[in-house]
mmCIF file of C-alpha atoms in Angstrom:
data_model
loop_
_atom_site.group_PDB
_atom_site.id
_atom_site.type_symbol
_atom_site.label_atom_id
_atom_site.label_comp_id
_atom_site.label_asym_id
_atom_site.label_seq_id
_atom_site.Cartn_x
_atom_site.Cartn_y
_atom_site.Cartn_z
ATOM 1 C CA UNK A 1 -52.364 -40.213 9.356
ATOM 2 C CA UNK A 2 -51.344 -43.867 9.502
ATOM 3 C CA UNK A 3 -53.786 -44.616 6.685
ATOM 4 C CA UNK A 4 -52.098 -42.099 4.380
ATOM 5 C CA UNK A 5 -48.673 -43.572 5.311
ATOM 6 C CA UNK A 6 -50.000 -47.096 4.773
ATOM 7 C CA UNK A 7 -51.318 -46.062 1.355
ATOM 8 C CA UNK A 8 -47.954 -44.555 0.472
ATOM 9 C CA UNK A 9 -46.178 -47.786 1.584
ATOM 10 C CA UNK A 10 -48.543 -49.935 -0.515
ATOM 11 C CA UNK A 11 -48.113 -47.749 -3.587
ATOM 12 C CA UNK A 12 -44.320 -47.799 -3.278
ATOM 13 C CA UNK A 13 -44.294 -51.549 -2.655
ATOM 14 C CA UNK A 14 -46.331 -51.985 -5.857
ATOM 15 C CA UNK A 15 -43.963 -49.785 -7.908
ATOM 16 C CA UNK A 16 -40.857 -51.411 -6.480
ATOM 17 C CA UNK A 17 -42.211 -54.897 -7.029
ATOM 18 C CA UNK A 18 -41.352 -54.681 -10.723
ATOM 19 C CA UNK A 19 -37.703 -54.091 -9.816
ATOM 20 C CA UNK A 20 -37.337 -57.155 -7.549
ATOM 21 C CA UNK A 21 -35.921 -59.364 -10.336
ATOM 22 C CA UNK A 22 -33.068 -56.846 -10.714
ATOM 23 C CA UNK A 23 -31.902 -57.401 -7.122
ATOM 24 C CA UNK A 24 -29.959 -60.529 -8.063
ATOM 25 C CA UNK A 25 -28.489 -59.154 -11.289
ATOM 26 C CA UNK A 26 -24.924 -58.200 -10.502
ATOM 27 C CA UNK A 27 -22.870 -55.933 -12.750
ATOM 28 C CA UNK A 28 -19.924 -57.320 -14.652
ATOM 29 C CA UNK A 29 -16.681 -57.329 -12.622
ATOM 30 C CA UNK A 30 -15.408 -54.408 -14.698
ATOM 31 C CA UNK A 31 -18.670 -52.446 -14.277
ATOM 32 C CA UNK A 32 -21.442 -51.712 -16.733
ATOM 33 C CA UNK A 33 -19.864 -48.645 -18.314
ATOM 34 C CA UNK A 34 -16.632 -50.397 -19.309
ATOM 35 C CA UNK A 35 -18.419 -53.580 -20.377
ATOM 36 C CA UNK A 36 -20.832 -51.650 -22.649
ATOM 37 C CA UNK A 37 -18.086 -49.366 -23.952
ATOM 38 C CA UNK A 38 -15.942 -52.365 -24.913
ATOM 39 C CA UNK A 39 -18.926 -54.247 -26.391
ATOM 40 C CA UNK A 40 -19.649 -51.216 -28.565
ATOM 41 C CA UNK A 41 -16.017 -51.018 -29.600
ATOM 42 C CA UNK A 42 -15.495 -47.506 -28.235
ATOM 43 C CA UNK A 43 -11.917 -46.790 -27.102
ATOM 44 C CA UNK A 44 -11.072 -44.837 -23.967
ATOM 45 C CA UNK A 45 -9.862 -41.996 -26.201
ATOM 46 C CA UNK A 46 -13.166 -41.965 -28.095
ATOM 47 C CA UNK A 47 -15.149 -42.107 -24.872
ATOM 48 C CA UNK A 48 -13.143 -39.176 -23.495
ATOM 49 C CA UNK A 49 -14.031 -37.159 -26.575
ATOM 50 C CA UNK A 50 -17.722 -38.127 -26.318
ATOM 51 C CA UNK A 51 -17.906 -37.095 -22.654
ATOM 52 C CA UNK A 52 -15.492 -34.151 -22.599
ATOM 53 C CA UNK A 53 -13.501 -35.875 -19.889
ATOM 54 C CA UNK A 54 -9.851 -36.884 -20.000
ATOM 55 C CA UNK A 55 -8.826 -40.487 -20.716
ATOM 56 C CA UNK A 56 -7.576 -40.682 -17.128
ATOM 57 C CA UNK A 57 -10.989 -39.568 -15.864
ATOM 58 C CA UNK A 58 -12.755 -42.208 -17.995
ATOM 59 C CA UNK A 59 -10.444 -44.969 -16.672
ATOM 60 C CA UNK A 60 -10.858 -43.677 -13.126
ATOM 61 C CA UNK A 61 -14.649 -43.515 -13.440
ATOM 62 C CA UNK A 62 -14.822 -47.068 -14.829
ATOM 63 C CA UNK A 63 -12.637 -48.345 -11.998
ATOM 64 C CA UNK A 64 -14.742 -46.379 -9.530
ATOM 65 C CA UNK A 65 -17.890 -47.986 -10.854
ATOM 66 C CA UNK A 66 -16.381 -51.457 -10.499
ATOM 67 C CA UNK A 67 -15.408 -50.617 -6.866
ATOM 68 C CA UNK A 68 -18.748 -48.926 -6.130
ATOM 69 C CA UNK A 69 -17.208 -45.515 -5.513
ATOM 70 C CA UNK A 70 -18.194 -43.633 -8.710
ATOM 71 C CA UNK A 71 -20.377 -40.556 -8.358
ATOM 72 C CA UNK A 72 -23.839 -40.882 -9.850
ATOM 73 C CA UNK A 73 -23.389 -37.724 -11.944
ATOM 74 C CA UNK A 74 -20.220 -39.155 -13.482
ATOM 75 C CA UNK A 75 -21.902 -42.460 -14.189
ATOM 76 C CA UNK A 76 -24.830 -40.656 -15.764
ATOM 77 C CA UNK A 77 -22.396 -38.862 -18.111
ATOM 78 C CA UNK A 78 -20.806 -42.163 -19.110
ATOM 79 C CA UNK A 79 -24.247 -43.697 -19.711
ATOM 80 C CA UNK A 80 -25.293 -40.770 -21.843
ATOM 81 C CA UNK A 81 -22.155 -41.061 -23.947
ATOM 82 C CA UNK A 82 -22.940 -44.741 -24.452
ATOM 83 C CA UNK A 83 -26.558 -43.929 -25.470
ATOM 84 C CA UNK A 84 -27.774 -45.569 -22.281
ATOM 85 C CA UNK A 85 -30.007 -44.481 -19.420
ATOM 86 C CA UNK A 86 -28.722 -44.648 -15.876
ATOM 87 C CA UNK A 87 -31.363 -46.360 -13.779
ATOM 88 C CA UNK A 88 -30.944 -45.867 -10.069
ATOM 89 C CA UNK A 89 -33.185 -47.498 -7.479
ATOM 90 C CA UNK A 90 -33.246 -48.809 -3.965
ATOM 91 C CA UNK A 91 -34.955 -52.177 -4.088
ATOM 92 C CA UNK A 92 -36.207 -53.489 -0.742
ATOM 93 C CA UNK A 93 -35.083 -57.003 0.160
ATOM 94 C CA UNK A 94 -38.660 -57.844 1.108
ATOM 95 C CA UNK A 95 -41.413 -55.262 1.071
ATOM 96 C CA UNK A 96 -41.656 -51.891 2.798
ATOM 97 C CA UNK A 97 -44.719 -53.164 4.693
ATOM 98 C CA UNK A 98 -42.700 -56.150 5.962
ATOM 99 C CA UNK A 99 -39.802 -53.906 7.006
ATOM 100 C CA UNK A 100 -42.262 -51.792 9.019
ATOM 101 C CA UNK A 101 -43.866 -54.901 10.587
ATOM 102 C CA UNK A 102 -40.422 -56.290 11.588
ATOM 103 C CA UNK A 103 -39.520 -52.950 13.176
ATOM 104 C CA UNK A 104 -42.736 -52.932 15.187
ATOM 105 C CA UNK A 105 -41.882 -56.390 16.546
ATOM 106 C CA UNK A 106 -38.259 -55.383 17.277
ATOM 107 C CA UNK A 107 -39.406 -52.266 19.106
ATOM 108 C CA UNK A 108 -42.137 -54.114 21.050
ATOM 109 C CA UNK A 109 -39.685 -56.882 21.951
ATOM 110 C CA UNK A 110 -37.117 -54.351 23.148
ATOM 111 C CA UNK A 111 -39.629 -52.388 25.159
ATOM 112 C CA UNK A 112 -41.261 -55.398 26.812
ATOM 113 C CA UNK A 113 -38.028 -57.343 27.127
ATOM 114 C CA UNK A 114 -36.503 -54.666 29.368
ATOM 115 C CA UNK A 115 -39.611 -54.621 31.535
ATOM 116 C CA UNK A 116 -39.748 -58.414 31.660
ATOM 117 C CA UNK A 117 -36.094 -58.630 32.667
ATOM 118 C CA UNK A 118 -36.564 -56.323 35.622
ATOM 119 C CA UNK A 119 -39.821 -58.068 36.572
ATOM 120 C CA UNK A 120 -38.067 -61.443 36.538
ATOM 121 C CA UNK A 121 -35.416 -60.078 38.870
ATOM 122 C CA UNK A 122 -38.279 -59.370 41.246
ATOM 123 C CA UNK A 123 -39.827 -62.792 40.473
ATOM 124 C CA UNK A 124 -42.842 -61.124 38.848
ATOM 125 C CA UNK A 125 -42.135 -61.999 35.231
ATOM 126 C CA UNK A 126 -44.757 -63.426 32.880
ATOM 127 C CA UNK A 127 -44.510 -66.793 31.144
ATOM 128 C CA UNK A 128 -42.866 -66.844 27.695
ATOM 129 C CA UNK A 129 -46.155 -67.392 25.830
ATOM 130 C CA UNK A 130 -47.654 -64.473 27.783
ATOM 131 C CA UNK A 131 -44.691 -62.299 26.805
ATOM 132 C CA UNK A 132 -45.113 -63.336 23.133
ATOM 133 C CA UNK A 133 -48.780 -62.355 23.286
ATOM 134 C CA UNK A 134 -47.896 -59.013 24.830
ATOM 135 C CA UNK A 135 -45.275 -58.378 22.161
ATOM 136 C CA UNK A 136 -47.850 -59.205 19.467
ATOM 137 C CA UNK A 137 -50.343 -56.789 20.973
ATOM 138 C CA UNK A 138 -47.824 -53.990 21.424
ATOM 139 C CA UNK A 139 -46.467 -54.488 17.918
ATOM 140 C CA UNK A 140 -50.015 -54.138 16.611
ATOM 141 C CA UNK A 141 -50.457 -50.893 18.487
ATOM 142 C CA UNK A 142 -47.113 -49.602 17.250
ATOM 143 C CA UNK A 143 -48.129 -50.405 13.669
ATOM 144 C CA UNK A 144 -51.324 -48.431 14.086
ATOM 145 C CA UNK A 145 -49.683 -45.457 15.755
ATOM 146 C CA UNK A 146 -46.164 -45.097 14.411
ATOM 147 C CA UNK A 147 -44.746 -42.212 16.374
ATOM 148 C CA UNK A 148 -41.665 -40.202 15.654
ATOM 149 C CA UNK A 149 -39.605 -42.635 17.712
ATOM 150 C CA UNK A 150 -40.838 -45.708 15.779
ATOM 151 C CA UNK A 151 -37.420 -46.323 14.220
ATOM 152 C CA UNK A 152 -35.497 -45.649 17.433
ATOM 153 C CA UNK A 153 -34.306 -49.009 18.732
#
């Protein structure tokens, strides 16, 4: 099962890799819809007619986009009226594989850290390099056998 999941992660990482340059591209302060509408020379009245929305709705939607509160369906309607495609994606900061690896280490550290703390109280704790080795081993096991509780930490 982990092999199928690993394949899915690799395939998605590959597809999402093309989008990474877009992570740092920020929309104009007024939002894309308003910036494109104004660049095309389309008035709010004309935009309202093209979308079938009221002028107030157009203004509200453009302000909502700028604030990050616009609904995707509304934004898609604005894009269509501007002869644009709405492109929506979640672009990982790193890679999905790296996110999974970091979670395995977080989970292993949490699990072993609690045990180590109680062992130290009883003066039975392991040295820090031994703990690091144990975390590494447990993280490897967690990566191989990601259970339902893998993301619980």
